[in-house]
Coordinates of C-alpha atoms and ligand atoms in Angstrom, one line a residue:
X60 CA -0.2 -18.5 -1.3
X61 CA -3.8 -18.9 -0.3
X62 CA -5.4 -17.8 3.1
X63 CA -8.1 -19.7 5.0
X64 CA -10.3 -16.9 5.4
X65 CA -13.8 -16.8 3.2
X66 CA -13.3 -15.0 -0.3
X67 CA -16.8 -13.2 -0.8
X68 CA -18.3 -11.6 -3.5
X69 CA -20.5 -9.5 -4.9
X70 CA -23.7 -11.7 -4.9
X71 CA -22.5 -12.2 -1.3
X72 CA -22.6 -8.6 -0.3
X73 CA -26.1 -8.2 -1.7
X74 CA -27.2 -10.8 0.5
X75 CA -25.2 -9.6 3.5
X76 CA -27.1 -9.6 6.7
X77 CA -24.1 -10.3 9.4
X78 CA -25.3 -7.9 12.3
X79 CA -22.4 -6.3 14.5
X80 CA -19.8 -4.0 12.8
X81 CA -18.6 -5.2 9.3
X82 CA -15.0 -3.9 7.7
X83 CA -14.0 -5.4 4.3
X84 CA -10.9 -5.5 1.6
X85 CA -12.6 -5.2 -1.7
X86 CA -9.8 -6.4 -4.3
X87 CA -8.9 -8.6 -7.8
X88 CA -7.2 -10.7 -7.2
X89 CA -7.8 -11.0 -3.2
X90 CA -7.4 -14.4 -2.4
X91 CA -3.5 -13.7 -1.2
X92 CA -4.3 -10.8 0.9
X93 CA -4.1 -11.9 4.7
X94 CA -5.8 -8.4 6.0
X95 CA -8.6 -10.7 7.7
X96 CA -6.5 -12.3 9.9
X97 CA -4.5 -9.3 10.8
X98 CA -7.4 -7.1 11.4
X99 CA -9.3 -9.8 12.8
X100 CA -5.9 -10.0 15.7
X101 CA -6.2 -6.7 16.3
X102 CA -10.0 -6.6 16.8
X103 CA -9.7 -8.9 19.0
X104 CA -6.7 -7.4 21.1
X105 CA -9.6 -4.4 21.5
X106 CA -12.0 -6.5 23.0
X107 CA -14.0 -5.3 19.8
X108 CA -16.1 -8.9 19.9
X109 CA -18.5 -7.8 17.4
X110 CA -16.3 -6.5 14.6
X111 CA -15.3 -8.6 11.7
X112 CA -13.0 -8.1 9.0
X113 CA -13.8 -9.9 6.0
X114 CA -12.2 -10.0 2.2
X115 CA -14.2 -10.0 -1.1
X116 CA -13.2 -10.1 -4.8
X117 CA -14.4 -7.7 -6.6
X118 CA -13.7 -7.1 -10.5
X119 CA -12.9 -3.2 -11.6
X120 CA -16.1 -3.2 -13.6
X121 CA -18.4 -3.9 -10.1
X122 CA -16.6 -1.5 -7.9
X123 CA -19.7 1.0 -8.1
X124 CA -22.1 -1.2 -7.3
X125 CA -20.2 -2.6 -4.4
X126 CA -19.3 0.3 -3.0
X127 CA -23.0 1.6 -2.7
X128 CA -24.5 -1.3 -1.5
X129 CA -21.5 -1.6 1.1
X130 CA -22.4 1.9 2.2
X131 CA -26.5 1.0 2.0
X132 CA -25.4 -2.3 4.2
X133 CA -23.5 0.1 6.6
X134 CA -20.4 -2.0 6.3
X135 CA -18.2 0.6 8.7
X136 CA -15.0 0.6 6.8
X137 CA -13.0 -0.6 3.5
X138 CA -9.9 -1.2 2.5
X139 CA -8.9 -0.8 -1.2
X140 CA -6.3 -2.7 -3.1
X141 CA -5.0 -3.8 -6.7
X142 CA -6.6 -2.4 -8.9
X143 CA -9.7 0.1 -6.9
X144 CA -7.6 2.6 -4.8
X145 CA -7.5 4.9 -8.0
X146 CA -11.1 3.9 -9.5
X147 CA -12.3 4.7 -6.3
X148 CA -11.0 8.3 -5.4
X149 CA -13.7 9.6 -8.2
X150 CA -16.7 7.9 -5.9
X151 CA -16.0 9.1 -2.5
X152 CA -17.8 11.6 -1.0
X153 CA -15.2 13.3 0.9
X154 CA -11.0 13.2 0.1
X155 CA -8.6 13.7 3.5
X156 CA -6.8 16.4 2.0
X157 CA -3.1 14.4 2.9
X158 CA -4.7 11.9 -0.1
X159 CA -5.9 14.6 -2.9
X160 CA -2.2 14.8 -4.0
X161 CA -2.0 11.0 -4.5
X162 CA -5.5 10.4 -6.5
X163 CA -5.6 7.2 -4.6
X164 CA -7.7 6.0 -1.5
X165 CA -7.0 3.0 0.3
X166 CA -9.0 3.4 3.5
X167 CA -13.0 4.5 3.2
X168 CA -15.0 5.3 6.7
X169 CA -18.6 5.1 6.5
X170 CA -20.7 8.9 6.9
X171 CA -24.2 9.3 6.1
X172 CA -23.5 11.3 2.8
X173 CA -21.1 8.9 1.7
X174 CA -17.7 7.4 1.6
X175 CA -14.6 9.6 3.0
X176 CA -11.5 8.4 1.8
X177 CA -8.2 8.2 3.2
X178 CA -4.3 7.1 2.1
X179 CA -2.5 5.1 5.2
X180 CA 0.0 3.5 2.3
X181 CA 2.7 6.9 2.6
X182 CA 1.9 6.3 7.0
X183 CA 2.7 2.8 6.4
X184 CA 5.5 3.1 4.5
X185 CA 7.5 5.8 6.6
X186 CA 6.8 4.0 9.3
X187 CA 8.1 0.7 8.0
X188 CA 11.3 2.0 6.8
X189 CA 12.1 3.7 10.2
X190 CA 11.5 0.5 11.9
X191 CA 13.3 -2.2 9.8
X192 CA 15.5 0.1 8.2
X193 CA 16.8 2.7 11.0
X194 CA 15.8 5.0 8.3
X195 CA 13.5 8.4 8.5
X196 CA 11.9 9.5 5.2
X197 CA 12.4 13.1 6.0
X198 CA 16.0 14.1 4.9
X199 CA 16.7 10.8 3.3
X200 CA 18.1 10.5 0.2
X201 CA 15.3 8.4 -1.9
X202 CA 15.8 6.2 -4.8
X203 CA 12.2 4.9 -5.4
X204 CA 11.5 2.5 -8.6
X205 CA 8.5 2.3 -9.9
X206 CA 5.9 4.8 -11.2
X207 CA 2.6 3.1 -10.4
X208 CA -0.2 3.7 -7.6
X209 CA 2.5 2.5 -5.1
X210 CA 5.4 4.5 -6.2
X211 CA 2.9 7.5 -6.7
X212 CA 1.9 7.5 -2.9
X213 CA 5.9 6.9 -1.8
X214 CA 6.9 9.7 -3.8
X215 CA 3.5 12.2 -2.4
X216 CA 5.3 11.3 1.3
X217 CA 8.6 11.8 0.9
X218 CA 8.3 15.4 -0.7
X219 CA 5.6 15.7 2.2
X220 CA 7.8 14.4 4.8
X221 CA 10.8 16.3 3.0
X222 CA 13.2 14.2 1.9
X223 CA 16.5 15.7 0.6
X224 CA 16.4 14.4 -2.8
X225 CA 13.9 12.1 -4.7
X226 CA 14.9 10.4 -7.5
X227 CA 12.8 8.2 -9.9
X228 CA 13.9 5.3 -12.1
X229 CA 11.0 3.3 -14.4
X230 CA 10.5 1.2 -17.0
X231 CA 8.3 3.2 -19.6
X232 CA 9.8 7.0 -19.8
X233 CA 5.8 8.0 -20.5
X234 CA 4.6 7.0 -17.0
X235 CA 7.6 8.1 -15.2
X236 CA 7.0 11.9 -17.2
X237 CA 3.8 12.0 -16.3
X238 CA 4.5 11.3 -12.3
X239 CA 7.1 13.7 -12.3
X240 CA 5.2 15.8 -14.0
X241 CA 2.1 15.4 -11.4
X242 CA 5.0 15.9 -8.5
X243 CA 6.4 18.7 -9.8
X244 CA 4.4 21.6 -7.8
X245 CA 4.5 19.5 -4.8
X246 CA 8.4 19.5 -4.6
X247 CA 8.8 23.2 -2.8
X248 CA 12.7 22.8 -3.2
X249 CA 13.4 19.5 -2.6
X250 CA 15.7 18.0 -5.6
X251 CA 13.5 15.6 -8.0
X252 CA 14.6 13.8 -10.8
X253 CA 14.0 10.9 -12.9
X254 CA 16.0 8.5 -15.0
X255 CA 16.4 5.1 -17.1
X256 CA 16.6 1.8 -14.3
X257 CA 19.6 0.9 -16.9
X258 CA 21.2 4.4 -16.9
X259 CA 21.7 5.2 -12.9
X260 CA 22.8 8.8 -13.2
X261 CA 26.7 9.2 -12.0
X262 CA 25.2 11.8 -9.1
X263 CA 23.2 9.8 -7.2
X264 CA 23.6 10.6 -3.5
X265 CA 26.0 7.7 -1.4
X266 CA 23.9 6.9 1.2
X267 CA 20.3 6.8 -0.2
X268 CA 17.4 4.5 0.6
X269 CA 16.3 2.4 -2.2
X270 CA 12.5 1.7 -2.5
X271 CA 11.0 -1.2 -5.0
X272 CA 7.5 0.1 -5.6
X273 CA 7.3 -2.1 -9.1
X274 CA 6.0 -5.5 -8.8
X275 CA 9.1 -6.7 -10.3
X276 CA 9.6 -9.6 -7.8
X277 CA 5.9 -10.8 -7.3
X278 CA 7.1 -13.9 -10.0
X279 CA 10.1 -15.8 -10.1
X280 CA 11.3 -14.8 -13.3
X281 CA 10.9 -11.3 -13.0
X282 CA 13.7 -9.0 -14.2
X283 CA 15.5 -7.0 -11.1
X284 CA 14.3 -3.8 -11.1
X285 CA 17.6 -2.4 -10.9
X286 CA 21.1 -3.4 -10.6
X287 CA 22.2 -2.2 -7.1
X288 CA 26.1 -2.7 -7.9
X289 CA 25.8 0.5 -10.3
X290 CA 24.3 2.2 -7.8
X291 CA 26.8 4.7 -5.0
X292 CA 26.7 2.7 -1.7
X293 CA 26.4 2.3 1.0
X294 CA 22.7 2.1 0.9
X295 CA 19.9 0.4 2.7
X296 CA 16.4 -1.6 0.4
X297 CA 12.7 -1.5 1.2
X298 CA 10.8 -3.8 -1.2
X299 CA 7.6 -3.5 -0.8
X300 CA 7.0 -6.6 -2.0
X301 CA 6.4 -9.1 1.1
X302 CA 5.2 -12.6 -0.8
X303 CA 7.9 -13.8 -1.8
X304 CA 9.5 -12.3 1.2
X305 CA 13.0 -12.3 -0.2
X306 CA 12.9 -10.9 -3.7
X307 CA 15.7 -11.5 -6.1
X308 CA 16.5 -7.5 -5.1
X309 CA 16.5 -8.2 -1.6
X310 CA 19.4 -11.4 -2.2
X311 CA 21.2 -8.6 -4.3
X312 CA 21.2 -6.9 -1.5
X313 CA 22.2 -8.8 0.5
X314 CA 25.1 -10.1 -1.6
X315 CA 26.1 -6.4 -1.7
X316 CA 26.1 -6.3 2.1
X317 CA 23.8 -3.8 2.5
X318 CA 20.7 -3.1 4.8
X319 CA 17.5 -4.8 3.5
X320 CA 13.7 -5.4 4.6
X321 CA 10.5 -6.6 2.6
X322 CA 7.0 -4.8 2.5
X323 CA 5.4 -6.9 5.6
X324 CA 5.8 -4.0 7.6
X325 CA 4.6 -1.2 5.3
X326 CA 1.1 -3.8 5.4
X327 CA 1.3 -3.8 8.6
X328 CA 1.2 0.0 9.1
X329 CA -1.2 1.1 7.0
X330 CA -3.4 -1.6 8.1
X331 CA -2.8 -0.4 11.9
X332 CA -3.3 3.3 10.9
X333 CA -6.8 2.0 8.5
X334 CA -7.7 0.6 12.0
X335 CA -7.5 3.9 13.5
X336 CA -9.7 5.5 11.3
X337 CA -12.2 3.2 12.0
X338 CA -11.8 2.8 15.4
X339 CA -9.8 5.6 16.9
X340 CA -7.5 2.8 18.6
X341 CA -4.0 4.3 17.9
X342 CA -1.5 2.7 15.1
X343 CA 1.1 2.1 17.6
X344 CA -1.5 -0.3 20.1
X345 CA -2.3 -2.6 17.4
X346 CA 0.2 -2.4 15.1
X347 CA 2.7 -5.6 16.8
X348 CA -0.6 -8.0 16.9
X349 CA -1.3 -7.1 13.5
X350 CA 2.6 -8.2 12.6
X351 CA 2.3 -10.9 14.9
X352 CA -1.0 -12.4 12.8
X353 CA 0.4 -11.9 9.2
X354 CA 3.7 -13.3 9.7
X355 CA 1.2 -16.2 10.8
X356 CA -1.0 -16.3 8.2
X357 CA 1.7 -15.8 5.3
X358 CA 4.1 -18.6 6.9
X359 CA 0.6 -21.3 7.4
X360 CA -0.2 -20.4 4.1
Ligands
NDP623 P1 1.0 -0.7 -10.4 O1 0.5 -1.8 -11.4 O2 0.3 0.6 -10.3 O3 2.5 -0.3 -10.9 C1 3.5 -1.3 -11.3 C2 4.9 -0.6 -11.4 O4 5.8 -1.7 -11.6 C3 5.0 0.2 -12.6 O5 5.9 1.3 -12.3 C4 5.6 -0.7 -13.7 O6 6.4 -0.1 -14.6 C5 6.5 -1.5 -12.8 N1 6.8 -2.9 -13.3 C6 5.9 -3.9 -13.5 N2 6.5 -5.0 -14.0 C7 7.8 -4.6 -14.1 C8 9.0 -5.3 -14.6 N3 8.9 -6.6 -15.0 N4 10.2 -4.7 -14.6 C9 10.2 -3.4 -14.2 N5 9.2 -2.7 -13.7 C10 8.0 -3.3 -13.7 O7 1.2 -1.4 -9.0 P2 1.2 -0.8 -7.6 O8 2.0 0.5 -7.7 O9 -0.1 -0.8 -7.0 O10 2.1 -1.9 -6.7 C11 3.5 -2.0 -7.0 C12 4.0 -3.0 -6.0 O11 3.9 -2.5 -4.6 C13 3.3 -4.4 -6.0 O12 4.2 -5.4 -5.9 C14 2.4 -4.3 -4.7 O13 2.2 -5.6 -4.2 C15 3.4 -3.5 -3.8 N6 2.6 -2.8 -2.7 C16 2.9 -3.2 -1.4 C17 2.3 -2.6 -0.3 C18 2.6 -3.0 1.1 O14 1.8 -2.6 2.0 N7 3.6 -3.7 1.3 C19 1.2 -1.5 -0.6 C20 1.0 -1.2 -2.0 C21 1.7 -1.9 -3.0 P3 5.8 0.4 -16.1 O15 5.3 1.8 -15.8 O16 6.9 0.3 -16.9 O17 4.6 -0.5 -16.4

């Protein structure tokens, strides 16, 4: 799926001169990612006739460099995506302390001394489950899959949110050690457990929300992250996957008659609450014309 918008890049940027109030998505790949036209909605809805929103690959290796001369250019905001949220926590200037636990930024607001950075993705994704699900992270039962950036900023709200129990299935045993591991201290009582995506433990909570934080799902011929008929039902699915925007899980799902939604809303939300940051325009104003532009732009594309 491509998107009209412009891909910049980093020669671009160096020769940047657009006056008015410049935001940008630095990412690699970025030519899928339909944040211009959903920021670019909402802009407009606030009248904000001089902001632009604009997208720009950028390759690991160059984030540095494009992060300082964004800053020297006075670009006003970033957003981060595969693969700089965690590259670029070590090169802010300032951490919200709700994003120290995750290592990961995906939102940076301009200040004189540097970058701050900020996490919306745990914002966006409690918000998107309440609204598509019914479901409310705090006191849920959580099955989350995955043990990437994704899964790692799922897992920092739900214990921050308090969920009643967390449990974590992944591929490689090593990475999922290593995030329980890191979530260990920040558990304060509530259950947290991890296990094989083959081997659902026999205990697992009826009732619980299933989360797909892999990116099993992004390709056709991608493996099912897990089989939901071993799991206790009933249970409701949030893939955060939302191109394709019915994942193989998702039709599993639905087969099993149970409550599904894909990851367009959890964009949505942390884009809204990025917006905020930047703007101090609340979440909840822009939030539906930013839904309203990306269903858009992902069905023209
Ligand atoms: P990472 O690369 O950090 O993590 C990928 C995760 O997926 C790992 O746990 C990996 O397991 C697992 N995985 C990859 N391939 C497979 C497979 N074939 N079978 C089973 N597990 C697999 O990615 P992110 O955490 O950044 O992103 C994960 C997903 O979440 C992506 O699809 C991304 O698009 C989506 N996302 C959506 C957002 C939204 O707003 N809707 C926001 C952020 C992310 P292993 O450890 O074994 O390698």
């Amino acid at each position: 799926m491509a998107v009209s918008d412009p891909v910049f890049t980093l020669a671009d940027l160096e020769r940047w001169s657009r006056p008015g109030t410049s935001l940008a998505v630095l990412g690699h790949p970025i030519k899928h990612s339909v944040s211009p036209p959903m920021h670019n909605a909402a802009l407009a809805q606030l009248g904000r006739n001089d902001w632009r929103y604009h997208r720009f690959d950028v390759h690991p290796d160059d984030l540095p460099r494009a992060l300082d001369t964004l800053h020297a250019k006075r670009f006003h905001g970033v957003n981060l995506t595969v693969p700089h949220k965690i590259i670029a926590f070590d090169r802010v200037a300032a951490v919200d302390p709700a994003a120290r636990p995750i290592g990961a930024v995906n939102t940076l607001r301009w200040s004189p001394e540097g970058w701050h950075g900020f996490n919306t993705d745990g914002y966006g994704l409690a918000a998107a489950v309440h609204e598509t699900l019914g479901v409310d992270l705090a006191g849920a039962h959580v099955v989350l899959l995955g043990a990437g950036g994704a899964a790692r900023g799922a897992a920092v709200e739900c214990l921050r949110l308090r969920c009643a129990s967390l449990w974590i299935a992944n591929r490689t045993r090593e990475n999922l050690d290593e995030l329980l591991e890191s979530l260990t201290p920040l558990a304060a009582g509530v259950p947290l457990h991890g296990f094989a995506p083959a081997t659902p433990p026999r205990d697992l909570p009826i009732g619980s929300l299933v989360i797909n934080a892999t990116s099993a799902g992004l390709r056709p011929d991608d493996p099912l992250p897990i089989d939901l008929a071993r799991l206790p039902r009933p249970a409701a699915v949030y893939d955060m996957i939302y191109n394709p925007p019915l994942t193989a899980l998702l039709r599993a799902a639905a087969a099993l008659g149970l409550p599904q939604a894909n990851g367009l809303a959890m964009l949505v939300h942390q884009g809204a609450k990025s917006l905020e940051i930047w703007s101090g325009a609340p979440a909840a104003q822009t939030a539906p014309s930013m839904s309203v532009a990306a269903r858009a732009a992902l069905a023209s594309a």
